[in-house]
mmCIF file of C-alpha atoms in Angstrom:
data_model
loop_
_atom_site.group_PDB
_atom_site.id
_atom_site.type_symbol
_atom_site.label_atom_id
_atom_site.label_comp_id
_atom_site.label_asym_id
_atom_site.label_seq_id
_atom_site.Cartn_x
_atom_site.Cartn_y
_atom_site.Cartn_z
ATOM 1 C CA MET A 1013 74.914 153.402 75.294
ATOM 2 C CA ILE A 1014 76.244 155.689 72.224
ATOM 3 C CA ILE A 1015 76.927 159.310 74.692
ATOM 4 C CA ILE A 1016 78.298 156.774 77.196
ATOM 5 C CA ALA A 1017 80.106 154.968 74.359
ATOM 6 C CA PHE A 1018 80.912 158.904 73.460
ATOM 7 C CA LEU A 1019 82.815 159.027 77.093
ATOM 8 C CA ALA A 1020 85.410 156.667 76.512
ATOM 9 C CA PHE A 1021 85.770 158.106 72.938
ATOM 10 C CA TYR A 1022 86.707 161.110 74.638
ATOM 11 C CA VAL A 1023 88.431 158.918 77.545
ATOM 12 C CA ALA A 1024 90.862 157.492 74.816
ATOM 13 C CA PHE A 1025 91.322 160.644 72.910
ATOM 14 C CA ASN A 1026 92.911 162.639 75.879
ATOM 15 C CA LEU A 1027 94.394 159.345 76.819
ATOM 16 C CA GLY A 1028 96.324 159.200 74.002
ATOM 17 C CA ALA A 1029 96.575 162.884 73.698
ATOM 18 C CA ASN A 1030 99.069 162.198 77.117
ATOM 19 C CA ASP A 1031 100.390 158.408 77.294
ATOM 20 C CA VAL A 1032 100.425 157.879 74.011
ATOM 21 C CA ALA A 1033 102.701 161.232 73.110
ATOM 22 C CA ASN A 1034 104.522 160.448 76.152
ATOM 23 C CA ALA A 1035 105.458 156.758 74.562
ATOM 24 C CA MET A 1036 106.533 158.852 71.385
ATOM 25 C CA GLY A 1037 108.243 161.469 72.617
ATOM 26 C CA THR A 1038 111.755 159.608 73.251
ATOM 27 C CA SER A 1039 112.071 158.205 69.224
ATOM 28 C CA VAL A 1040 110.093 161.503 68.406
ATOM 29 C CA GLY A 1041 112.868 164.020 70.890
ATOM 30 C CA SER A 1042 116.106 161.813 69.282
ATOM 31 C CA LYS A 1043 114.544 162.330 65.702
ATOM 32 C CA ALA A 1044 114.558 158.716 65.831
ATOM 33 C CA ILE A 1045 110.988 158.548 63.234
ATOM 34 C CA THR A 1046 108.315 162.083 63.027
ATOM 35 C CA LEU A 1047 105.517 162.656 64.315
ATOM 36 C CA LYS A 1048 103.351 161.472 61.625
ATOM 37 C CA GLN A 1049 105.991 158.034 61.354
ATOM 38 C CA ALA A 1050 104.627 158.138 65.615
ATOM 39 C CA ILE A 1051 101.016 158.239 64.669
ATOM 40 C CA ILE A 1052 100.495 155.042 61.710
ATOM 41 C CA ILE A 1053 103.058 153.463 64.648
ATOM 42 C CA ALA A 1054 100.504 153.829 68.174
ATOM 43 C CA GLY A 1055 97.663 153.276 65.165
ATOM 44 C CA ILE A 1056 98.365 150.279 64.263
ATOM 45 C CA LEU A 1057 100.539 148.869 67.780
ATOM 46 C CA GLU A 1058 97.805 150.492 70.197
ATOM 47 C CA PHE A 1059 95.598 148.643 68.793
ATOM 48 C CA THR A 1060 96.942 145.248 68.197
ATOM 49 C CA GLY A 1061 98.086 145.352 72.318
ATOM 50 C CA ALA A 1062 95.286 145.959 72.780
ATOM 51 C CA VAL A 1063 93.609 143.344 71.758
ATOM 52 C CA LEU A 1064 95.928 140.179 71.889
ATOM 53 C CA PHE A 1065 96.902 141.842 75.406
ATOM 54 C CA GLY A 1066 95.161 143.738 76.906
ATOM 55 C CA HIS A 1067 92.235 142.307 78.991
ATOM 56 C CA GLY A 1068 93.838 141.364 82.165
ATOM 57 C CA VAL A 1069 94.645 144.828 83.098
ATOM 58 C CA THR A 1070 90.935 145.584 81.808
ATOM 59 C CA GLU A 1071 89.113 143.678 83.468
ATOM 60 C CA THR A 1072 92.166 144.816 87.159
ATOM 61 C CA LEU A 1073 90.278 147.759 86.799
ATOM 62 C CA GLY A 1074 86.989 146.946 85.720
ATOM 63 C CA THR A 1075 86.473 144.510 88.746
ATOM 64 C CA LYS A 1076 89.557 145.178 91.581
ATOM 65 C CA ILE A 1077 89.217 148.464 92.614
ATOM 66 C CA ALA A 1078 84.802 148.865 93.673
ATOM 67 C CA ASN A 1079 84.384 145.078 94.639
ATOM 68 C CA PRO A 1080 81.372 144.298 92.427
ATOM 69 C CA GLU A 1081 79.629 142.095 95.631
ATOM 70 C CA LEU A 1082 78.597 145.288 97.146
ATOM 71 C CA PHE A 1083 76.701 146.033 94.192
ATOM 72 C CA THR A 1084 75.623 143.346 93.322
ATOM 73 C CA THR A 1085 71.318 144.286 94.368
ATOM 74 C CA THR A 1086 72.246 147.767 93.399
ATOM 75 C CA PRO A 1087 74.164 147.820 89.056
ATOM 76 C CA GLN A 1088 72.966 151.042 88.489
ATOM 77 C CA THR A 1089 74.676 152.551 90.889
ATOM 78 C CA LEU A 1090 77.760 150.928 89.457
ATOM 79 C CA LEU A 1091 76.926 151.559 86.155
ATOM 80 C CA LEU A 1092 76.119 155.460 86.664
ATOM 81 C CA GLY A 1093 79.655 155.772 88.494
ATOM 82 C CA MET A 1094 81.857 154.617 86.127
ATOM 83 C CA VAL A 1095 79.852 156.608 84.361
ATOM 84 C CA THR A 1096 81.272 159.139 86.163
ATOM 85 C CA VAL A 1097 84.647 157.828 86.223
ATOM 86 C CA LEU A 1098 85.134 158.171 82.510
ATOM 87 C CA ILE A 1099 83.945 162.015 83.328
ATOM 88 C CA ALA A 1100 86.418 162.693 86.518
ATOM 89 C CA ALA A 1101 89.069 160.929 84.162
ATOM 90 C CA GLY A 1102 88.756 162.499 81.226
ATOM 91 C CA ILE A 1103 88.727 166.192 82.122
ATOM 92 C CA TRP A 1104 92.185 166.132 84.060
ATOM 93 C CA LEU A 1105 93.795 164.011 81.252
ATOM 94 C CA GLN A 1106 93.205 167.106 79.343
ATOM 95 C CA ILE A 1107 94.027 169.486 81.685
ATOM 96 C CA ALA A 1108 97.419 167.596 82.652
ATOM 97 C CA THR A 1109 97.694 167.362 78.422
ATOM 98 C CA SER A 1110 96.742 171.584 78.466
ATOM 99 C CA ARG A 1111 100.025 171.795 80.106
ATOM 100 C CA GLY A 1112 102.171 169.478 78.780
ATOM 101 C CA LEU A 1113 102.130 167.423 82.104
ATOM 102 C CA PRO A 1114 103.393 163.702 81.308
ATOM 103 C CA VAL A 1115 100.586 162.437 83.674
ATOM 104 C CA SER A 1116 99.615 158.727 84.117
ATOM 105 C CA SER A 1117 95.709 157.230 82.828
ATOM 106 C CA SER A 1118 95.937 155.166 85.553
ATOM 107 C CA HIS A 1119 96.986 156.813 88.556
ATOM 108 C CA ALA A 1120 93.650 158.788 86.401
ATOM 109 C CA VAL A 1121 91.577 155.553 86.747
ATOM 110 C CA VAL A 1122 92.165 153.758 90.278
ATOM 111 C CA GLY A 1123 90.963 157.982 91.357
ATOM 112 C CA ALA A 1124 88.365 158.409 89.874
ATOM 113 C CA ILE A 1125 86.945 154.251 90.781
ATOM 114 C CA ALA A 1126 88.026 154.889 94.388
ATOM 115 C CA GLY A 1127 86.393 158.444 94.266
ATOM 116 C CA PHE A 1128 82.724 157.662 93.200
ATOM 117 C CA THR A 1129 82.679 153.756 95.592
ATOM 118 C CA TRP A 1130 83.838 156.927 98.449
ATOM 119 C CA VAL A 1131 80.582 158.448 98.148
ATOM 120 C CA ALA A 1132 78.551 155.279 97.198
ATOM 121 C CA LEU A 1133 79.114 152.866 99.102
ATOM 122 C CA GLY A 1134 81.489 154.246 102.209
ATOM 123 C CA ILE A 1135 85.548 153.306 102.168
ATOM 124 C CA GLU A 1136 85.786 149.743 103.109
ATOM 125 C CA ALA A 1137 83.901 149.270 99.538
ATOM 126 C CA ILE A 1138 87.290 150.085 98.163
ATOM 127 C CA ASP A 1139 89.911 147.542 97.521
ATOM 128 C CA TRP A 1140 92.764 148.204 99.986
ATOM 129 C CA SER A 1141 94.646 146.204 98.633
ATOM 130 C CA SER A 1142 94.667 146.034 94.648
ATOM 131 C CA ILE A 1143 94.986 149.319 95.220
ATOM 132 C CA GLY A 1144 97.854 148.406 97.554
ATOM 133 C CA LEU A 1145 98.850 146.646 95.065
ATOM 134 C CA ILE A 1146 98.852 147.947 91.982
ATOM 135 C CA THR A 1147 100.393 151.389 94.462
ATOM 136 C CA ILE A 1148 103.524 149.241 94.930
ATOM 137 C CA GLY A 1149 103.611 148.965 90.963
ATOM 138 C CA TRP A 1150 104.054 152.868 90.576
ATOM 139 C CA ILE A 1151 107.128 153.092 92.263
ATOM 140 C CA LEU A 1152 108.424 150.063 91.248
ATOM 141 C CA THR A 1153 108.152 151.217 87.362
ATOM 142 C CA PRO A 1154 110.114 154.261 87.189
ATOM 143 C CA VAL A 1155 112.612 152.992 89.651
ATOM 144 C CA ILE A 1156 112.379 149.115 87.587
ATOM 145 C CA SER A 1157 112.643 151.231 83.901
ATOM 146 C CA GLY A 1158 115.651 153.298 85.231
ATOM 147 C CA ILE A 1159 117.746 150.369 86.688
ATOM 148 C CA VAL A 1160 116.927 148.700 83.219
ATOM 149 C CA ALA A 1161 118.178 152.022 80.430
ATOM 150 C CA ALA A 1162 121.358 152.777 82.895
ATOM 151 C CA PHE A 1163 122.469 149.599 82.208
ATOM 152 C CA PHE A 1164 121.968 148.793 78.256
ATOM 153 C CA TYR A 1165 123.411 151.902 78.808
ATOM 154 C CA SER A 1166 125.931 151.506 80.026
ATOM 155 C CA LEU A 1167 127.109 148.783 77.735
ATOM 156 C CA ILE A 1168 126.114 150.243 74.445
ATOM 157 C CA GLN A 1169 128.664 153.105 76.060
ATOM 158 C CA ARG A 1170 131.004 150.851 76.650
ATOM 159 C CA TRP A 1171 131.149 148.967 73.910
ATOM 160 C CA ILE A 1172 130.666 150.181 71.207
ATOM 161 C CA LEU A 1173 130.107 154.446 71.786
ATOM 162 C CA ALA A 1174 133.162 154.979 73.717
ATOM 163 C CA GLN A 1175 135.431 152.614 71.317
ATOM 164 C CA PRO A 1176 137.994 154.180 68.505
ATOM 165 C CA HIS A 1177 136.015 152.464 65.443
ATOM 166 C CA PRO A 1178 131.798 152.602 66.547
ATOM 167 C CA VAL A 1179 130.407 151.572 63.621
ATOM 168 C CA ALA A 1180 132.184 148.851 63.323
ATOM 169 C CA GLN A 1181 131.957 147.693 66.152
ATOM 170 C CA LEU A 1182 128.076 148.076 66.202
ATOM 171 C CA GLN A 1183 127.881 146.309 63.521
ATOM 172 C CA GLU A 1184 129.350 143.331 64.912
ATOM 173 C CA TRP A 1185 126.618 144.071 68.261
ATOM 174 C CA ILE A 1186 123.662 144.025 65.602
ATOM 175 C CA PRO A 1187 122.901 140.508 66.411
ATOM 176 C CA TRP A 1188 123.216 140.736 69.602
ATOM 177 C CA LEU A 1189 120.625 144.153 69.810
ATOM 178 C CA SER A 1190 118.409 141.879 68.324
ATOM 179 C CA THR A 1191 118.593 139.139 69.723
ATOM 180 C CA ILE A 1192 118.003 141.089 73.783
ATOM 181 C CA LEU A 1193 115.275 142.981 71.608
ATOM 182 C CA ILE A 1194 113.050 140.199 70.238
ATOM 183 C CA THR A 1195 113.374 137.437 73.101
ATOM 184 C CA ILE A 1196 112.116 140.289 75.596
ATOM 185 C CA PHE A 1197 109.266 140.601 73.488
ATOM 186 C CA GLY A 1198 109.472 137.193 73.023
ATOM 187 C CA VAL A 1199 109.382 135.962 76.554
ATOM 188 C CA ILE A 1200 106.977 138.361 78.202
ATOM 189 C CA VAL A 1201 103.878 137.992 74.824
ATOM 190 C CA LEU A 1202 104.658 135.480 72.402
ATOM 191 C CA PRO A 1203 103.787 132.733 75.005
ATOM 192 C CA THR A 1204 100.637 134.343 75.650
ATOM 193 C CA LEU A 1205 99.487 134.717 71.969
ATOM 194 C CA THR A 1206 100.059 131.004 71.257
ATOM 195 C CA GLN A 1207 98.284 129.802 74.236
ATOM 196 C CA PRO A 1208 95.120 129.210 72.810
ATOM 197 C CA LEU A 1209 96.799 126.528 69.481
ATOM 198 C CA THR A 1210 98.761 125.206 72.764
ATOM 199 C CA ASN A 1211 96.082 123.886 74.527
ATOM 200 C CA TYR A 1212 94.669 122.984 70.897
ATOM 201 C CA LEU A 1213 98.619 120.411 70.087
ATOM 202 C CA ILE A 1214 97.705 119.405 73.561
ATOM 203 C CA LYS A 1215 94.490 118.487 73.355
ATOM 204 C CA LYS A 1216 93.785 117.053 70.118
ATOM 205 C CA VAL A 1217 96.842 116.175 68.716
ATOM 206 C CA GLY A 1218 98.589 114.672 71.511
ATOM 207 C CA LEU A 1219 101.047 116.494 72.064
ATOM 208 C CA ASN A 1220 102.715 117.440 75.223
ATOM 209 C CA ILE A 1221 104.627 120.750 75.832
ATOM 210 C CA PRO A 1222 105.381 121.634 79.049
ATOM 211 C CA THR A 1223 104.363 125.354 80.555
ATOM 212 C CA HIS A 1224 106.346 126.669 81.547
ATOM 213 C CA ASP A 1225 108.969 125.405 78.247
ATOM 214 C CA ILE A 1226 107.110 127.805 75.792
ATOM 215 C CA PRO A 1227 108.805 130.962 77.520
ATOM 216 C CA ILE A 1228 111.969 129.473 76.756
ATOM 217 C CA PHE A 1229 111.215 128.283 72.628
ATOM 218 C CA THR A 1230 108.601 130.989 71.753
ATOM 219 C CA GLY A 1231 112.004 133.503 72.593
ATOM 220 C CA ALA A 1232 114.890 131.765 71.223
ATOM 221 C CA ALA A 1233 112.331 131.336 68.099
ATOM 222 C CA ALA A 1234 111.516 134.560 67.128
ATOM 223 C CA ALA A 1235 115.530 136.438 68.637
ATOM 224 C CA ILE A 1236 117.699 133.759 66.171
ATOM 225 C CA GLY A 1237 114.856 135.326 63.403
ATOM 226 C CA LEU A 1238 115.314 138.379 63.913
ATOM 227 C CA THR A 1239 119.342 137.716 64.765
ATOM 228 C CA LEU A 1240 119.223 137.065 60.707
ATOM 229 C CA TYR A 1241 116.730 140.098 59.700
ATOM 230 C CA SER A 1242 119.173 142.643 61.085
ATOM 231 C CA TRP A 1243 121.843 140.895 59.750
ATOM 232 C CA LYS A 1244 120.775 141.408 56.396
ATOM 233 C CA LYS A 1245 119.424 144.764 56.810
ATOM 234 C CA LEU A 1246 122.310 145.686 58.211
ATOM 235 C CA GLN A 1247 124.061 145.135 54.967
ATOM 236 C CA ASP A 1248 121.005 146.457 52.814
ATOM 237 C CA ASN A 1249 121.281 149.505 54.679
ATOM 238 C CA GLN A 1250 124.742 149.672 55.473
ATOM 239 C CA LYS A 1251 125.300 152.346 52.392
ATOM 240 C CA SER A 1252 122.708 154.685 52.910
ATOM 241 C CA PHE A 1253 124.272 155.874 56.447
ATOM 242 C CA SER A 1254 125.531 159.513 55.034
ATOM 243 C CA GLN A 1255 121.513 159.377 53.277
ATOM 244 C CA SER A 1256 120.716 159.205 56.953
ATOM 245 C CA PRO A 1257 118.702 162.773 58.493
ATOM 246 C CA ILE A 1258 121.057 161.739 61.761
ATOM 247 C CA PRO A 1259 124.360 163.069 61.399
ATOM 248 C CA ASN A 1260 126.308 160.446 63.580
ATOM 249 C CA PRO A 1261 126.349 157.157 61.503
ATOM 250 C CA VAL A 1262 126.379 155.156 64.648
ATOM 251 C CA GLU A 1263 123.109 157.530 65.679
ATOM 252 C CA SER A 1264 121.905 156.899 62.372
ATOM 253 C CA LEU A 1265 121.700 152.799 62.485
ATOM 254 C CA PHE A 1266 120.565 153.357 66.661
ATOM 255 C CA ALA A 1267 117.260 155.060 64.360
ATOM 256 C CA ARG A 1268 116.601 151.886 62.460
ATOM 257 C CA PHE A 1269 116.334 149.649 66.639
ATOM 258 C CA GLN A 1270 114.723 152.890 68.176
ATOM 259 C CA LEU A 1271 112.256 152.149 65.808
ATOM 260 C CA LEU A 1272 111.390 148.868 66.788
ATOM 261 C CA SER A 1273 111.593 149.186 70.338
ATOM 262 C CA ALA A 1274 109.227 152.100 69.390
ATOM 263 C CA CYS A 1275 107.137 149.552 67.985
ATOM 264 C CA PHE A 1276 107.679 147.544 71.016
ATOM 265 C CA VAL A 1277 106.577 150.670 73.332
ATOM 266 C CA ALA A 1278 103.105 151.236 71.185
ATOM 267 C CA PHE A 1279 102.625 147.604 71.553
ATOM 268 C CA ALA A 1280 103.016 147.486 75.843
ATOM 269 C CA HIS A 1281 101.362 150.291 76.326
ATOM 270 C CA GLY A 1282 98.058 149.615 73.994
ATOM 271 C CA SER A 1283 98.735 146.223 75.910
ATOM 272 C CA ASN A 1284 98.305 148.454 79.929
ATOM 273 C CA ASP A 1285 96.699 151.448 78.998
ATOM 274 C CA VAL A 1286 93.966 151.214 76.916
ATOM 275 C CA GLY A 1287 91.789 149.619 79.966
ATOM 276 C CA ASN A 1288 91.812 152.669 81.350
ATOM 277 C CA ALA A 1289 89.574 154.748 78.791
ATOM 278 C CA ILE A 1290 87.755 151.131 77.880
ATOM 279 C CA ALA A 1291 87.531 149.224 81.402
ATOM 280 C CA PRO A 1292 84.417 151.178 82.442
ATOM 281 C CA LEU A 1293 83.477 151.085 79.605
ATOM 282 C CA ALA A 1294 83.500 147.321 79.724
ATOM 283 C CA VAL A 1295 81.279 147.624 82.826
ATOM 284 C CA ILE A 1296 78.466 149.412 81.763
ATOM 285 C CA SER A 1297 78.093 147.248 78.922
ATOM 286 C CA TYR A 1298 77.818 144.051 80.096
ATOM 287 C CA ILE A 1299 75.450 145.801 83.177
ATOM 288 C CA ASN A 1300 72.983 146.936 80.429
ATOM 289 C CA GLN A 1301 73.303 143.131 78.952
ATOM 290 C CA THR A 1302 72.446 141.683 81.590
ATOM 291 C CA GLY A 1303 71.564 143.725 84.743
ATOM 292 C CA SER A 1304 74.107 142.392 87.385
ATOM 293 C CA VAL A 1305 77.669 143.437 87.968
ATOM 294 C CA PRO A 1306 80.640 141.648 86.780
ATOM 295 C CA ILE A 1307 81.473 138.983 89.712
ATOM 296 C CA ASN A 1308 82.556 136.201 87.242
ATOM 297 C CA GLY A 1309 85.369 137.781 85.031
ATOM 298 C CA LEU A 1310 84.209 140.704 82.646
ATOM 299 C CA THR A 1311 83.701 140.287 78.671
ATOM 300 C CA ILE A 1312 84.839 143.125 76.581
ATOM 301 C CA PRO A 1313 83.248 143.055 73.154
ATOM 302 C CA ILE A 1314 85.531 143.927 69.854
ATOM 303 C CA TRP A 1315 83.598 147.023 69.175
ATOM 304 C CA ILE A 1316 85.179 147.963 72.004
ATOM 305 C CA MET A 1317 88.886 147.798 71.909
ATOM 306 C CA ILE A 1318 88.502 149.300 68.619
ATOM 307 C CA LEU A 1319 86.952 152.893 69.536
ATOM 308 C CA GLY A 1320 89.479 152.993 71.678
ATOM 309 C CA GLY A 1321 91.594 152.455 69.586
ATOM 310 C CA LEU A 1322 90.774 154.611 67.431
ATOM 311 C CA GLY A 1323 90.705 157.232 70.279
ATOM 312 C CA ILE A 1324 94.034 157.150 71.312
ATOM 313 C CA VAL A 1325 95.384 157.231 68.495
ATOM 314 C CA ALA A 1326 93.142 161.232 67.524
ATOM 315 C CA GLY A 1327 94.055 162.077 70.665
ATOM 316 C CA LEU A 1328 98.073 161.592 69.721
ATOM 317 C CA ALA A 1329 97.584 162.932 66.739
ATOM 318 C CA ILE A 1330 95.211 165.987 67.276
ATOM 319 C CA TRP A 1331 96.829 167.426 70.764
ATOM 320 C CA GLY A 1332 99.665 164.640 71.769
ATOM 321 C CA GLN A 1333 103.107 167.643 69.775
ATOM 322 C CA LYS A 1334 102.864 169.086 73.832
ATOM 323 C CA VAL A 1335 103.280 165.658 75.650
ATOM 324 C CA ILE A 1336 105.872 164.970 73.572
ATOM 325 C CA ALA A 1337 107.582 167.838 73.820
ATOM 326 C CA THR A 1338 108.105 167.545 77.458
ATOM 327 C CA ILE A 1339 109.682 164.122 77.111
ATOM 328 C CA GLY A 1340 111.329 164.481 74.137
ATOM 329 C CA GLU A 1341 113.105 167.540 74.674
ATOM 330 C CA ASN A 1342 113.025 168.579 77.713
ATOM 331 C CA ILE A 1343 113.459 166.399 80.933
ATOM 332 C CA ILE A 1344 117.463 165.490 78.354
ATOM 333 C CA SER A 1345 119.295 165.726 75.424
ATOM 334 C CA LEU A 1346 118.115 162.295 73.506
ATOM 335 C CA GLN A 1347 120.339 160.653 71.070
ATOM 336 C CA PRO A 1348 118.954 157.071 68.877
ATOM 337 C CA SER A 1349 120.889 155.490 70.906
ATOM 338 C CA SER A 1350 119.748 156.682 74.841
ATOM 339 C CA GLY A 1351 116.415 157.055 73.360
ATOM 340 C CA PHE A 1352 115.750 153.500 72.188
ATOM 341 C CA CYS A 1353 117.800 151.897 76.016
ATOM 342 C CA ALA A 1354 114.749 154.266 77.021
ATOM 343 C CA GLU A 1355 112.202 152.708 75.011
ATOM 344 C CA LEU A 1356 113.860 148.295 76.004
ATOM 345 C CA ALA A 1357 113.760 149.033 79.627
ATOM 346 C CA THR A 1358 110.020 150.602 79.103
ATOM 347 C CA ALA A 1359 108.574 148.005 76.773
ATOM 348 C CA ALA A 1360 109.970 145.887 79.252
ATOM 349 C CA THR A 1361 108.590 146.491 81.880
ATOM 350 C CA ILE A 1362 105.164 147.756 80.810
ATOM 351 C CA LEU A 1363 104.898 144.693 79.006
ATOM 352 C CA LEU A 1364 105.490 142.736 82.081
ATOM 353 C CA ALA A 1365 103.068 144.244 84.441
ATOM 354 C CA SER A 1366 100.652 143.609 82.055
ATOM 355 C CA ARG A 1367 101.321 139.537 81.888
ATOM 356 C CA PHE A 1368 99.871 140.183 85.856
ATOM 357 C CA GLY A 1369 97.224 142.507 84.339
ATOM 358 C CA LEU A 1370 98.503 145.243 86.753
ATOM 359 C CA PRO A 1371 97.674 148.652 85.358
ATOM 360 C CA VAL A 1372 101.067 149.863 85.538
ATOM 361 C CA SER A 1373 102.145 153.630 84.282
ATOM 362 C CA THR A 1374 104.306 154.721 80.455
ATOM 363 C CA SER A 1375 104.849 157.539 82.292
ATOM 364 C CA HIS A 1376 106.831 156.503 84.998
ATOM 365 C CA ALA A 1377 108.778 153.202 82.741
ATOM 366 C CA LEU A 1378 109.625 156.189 80.493
ATOM 367 C CA VAL A 1379 110.384 159.095 82.260
ATOM 368 C CA GLY A 1380 112.652 156.105 85.369
ATOM 369 C CA GLY A 1381 113.809 155.035 81.380
ATOM 370 C CA VAL A 1382 115.336 158.294 80.673
ATOM 371 C CA VAL A 1383 115.794 159.384 83.635
ATOM 372 C CA GLY A 1384 118.238 156.646 84.530
ATOM 373 C CA ILE A 1385 120.537 157.495 80.937
ATOM 374 C CA GLY A 1386 120.929 160.762 82.575
ATOM 375 C CA LEU A 1387 122.206 159.019 84.648
ATOM 376 C CA VAL A 1388 124.340 157.191 83.261
ATOM 377 C CA GLN A 1389 125.154 159.669 80.603
ATOM 378 C CA ASN A 1390 125.956 162.683 83.502
ATOM 379 C CA LEU A 1391 123.812 164.631 86.460
ATOM 380 C CA LYS A 1392 123.842 167.851 85.654
ATOM 381 C CA SER A 1393 122.222 166.988 82.273
ATOM 382 C CA ILE A 1394 118.541 166.218 83.712
ATOM 383 C CA LYS A 1395 116.761 169.583 83.908
ATOM 384 C CA PHE A 1396 115.526 169.011 87.259
ATOM 385 C CA GLN A 1397 112.619 171.694 87.029
ATOM 386 C CA THR A 1398 110.749 169.799 84.316
ATOM 387 C CA LEU A 1399 110.613 165.809 87.387
ATOM 388 C CA GLN A 1400 109.305 168.487 89.288
ATOM 389 C CA GLY A 1401 107.035 169.666 87.466
ATOM 390 C CA ILE A 1402 105.994 166.027 86.420
ATOM 391 C CA ALA A 1403 105.746 164.713 89.779
ATOM 392 C CA SER A 1404 104.384 166.713 91.434
ATOM 393 C CA ALA A 1405 101.190 165.465 88.713
ATOM 394 C CA TRP A 1406 101.329 162.465 89.556
ATOM 395 C CA VAL A 1407 101.038 162.538 93.055
ATOM 396 C CA ILE A 1408 98.318 164.977 92.336
ATOM 397 C CA THR A 1409 96.367 162.395 89.799
ATOM 398 C CA VAL A 1410 94.525 160.077 91.946
ATOM 399 C CA PRO A 1411 93.393 162.465 95.177
ATOM 400 C CA ILE A 1412 92.209 165.585 92.370
ATOM 401 C CA SER A 1413 90.369 162.685 89.646
ATOM 402 C CA ALA A 1414 88.648 160.938 93.099
ATOM 403 C CA ILE A 1415 87.635 164.609 94.657
ATOM 404 C CA ILE A 1416 86.233 165.431 90.766
ATOM 405 C CA SER A 1417 84.508 162.000 90.798
ATOM 406 C CA ALA A 1418 83.226 161.748 94.046
ATOM 407 C CA THR A 1419 82.005 166.010 93.389
ATOM 408 C CA ILE A 1420 80.259 165.259 89.534
ATOM 409 C CA PHE A 1421 78.503 161.119 91.685
ATOM 410 C CA SER A 1422 77.063 163.598 93.531
ATOM 411 C CA ILE A 1423 75.742 165.868 91.961
ATOM 412 C CA ILE A 1424 74.292 163.170 89.465
ATOM 413 C CA ARG A 1425 72.763 161.203 92.396
ATOM 414 C CA MET A 1426 71.689 163.880 93.593
ATOM 415 C CA ILE A 1427 69.503 164.749 89.931
ATOM 416 C CA LEU A 1428 68.075 161.858 90.088
ATOM 417 C CA ASN A 1429 66.711 161.566 93.814
#
């Protein structure tokens, strides 16, 4: 089990070097935060997002791609297959990271699961309806993120950046930007986090809170709180514009907002993509403990969550610079105002997907957001050669991961037999 845990750490390491790096790329590229700050943010919030909000995606990957019921008589075959998934996904993510390509760990894991399942039980054993739903999510993710980013950046450009006195205009917009930022987070995330308390109040205290009203209440309360906080923060920092490493005072203030949006992206990424590293390990652990396959749900032990979080942070710190450069510098030139919009759109899109248990791609969302910004700024500002390389990597990830997984599974099964 120690060797298998090391393999999961290996996948998480490469996931951190690739997926977390591209999640932090816009913030580092716009100089809103340093690489050291990005590592600290990722270390805290990736882990928090994984533990508090990542179970749905982990369960989807662990039980919905390969139908566990088909392995009820041969649980060791599923165990061997999940070991193969860890090896195949880790290898492909390492190859992509070495070339600075922001590929999707979701693509790699889904492809690897489909690859070994095909060899083990045949093509009919793959749950094509789940893969179809996930694929639709992959396609829609950059589109939705791009539209949201373009919409917010258009508003900021029209009502702040293009105004005669942008600093004064931004000061008036601070409460509204804060409200938008925290409401998105509150409406999507807080209902899940507060559900245990709500259930307790309903069952023990007799307090009747309509479930559909919880997102409204929690989002509104959080929005009001951050609005008051941000207004005070503005007053405290109003004299410090000249000391910022970003010479433009408007962009200097937007850098503070991008720090918040970077936190949201890290949390969102942890909630969705950590499952790519730990889902196979969770299935293996379940089979080892029970001797059966997880049909009625998958419990994820806390040590597996911790292992995934540590691997992700290590990968970002040691090997994440190449992908950060691709996202943050090589698609369009980013400023904190545009980076903030791209990250806001990314976080909203990914958190919404996590709420429905869909393993979508943070890479897709962030690239879509950056391209949406570029379309608003100037079509010529987009470096289409970089996008072509990224898109090619996206397309080939699933089949390559499937082929690697199928090959490794065949070899291991031949050796064991």
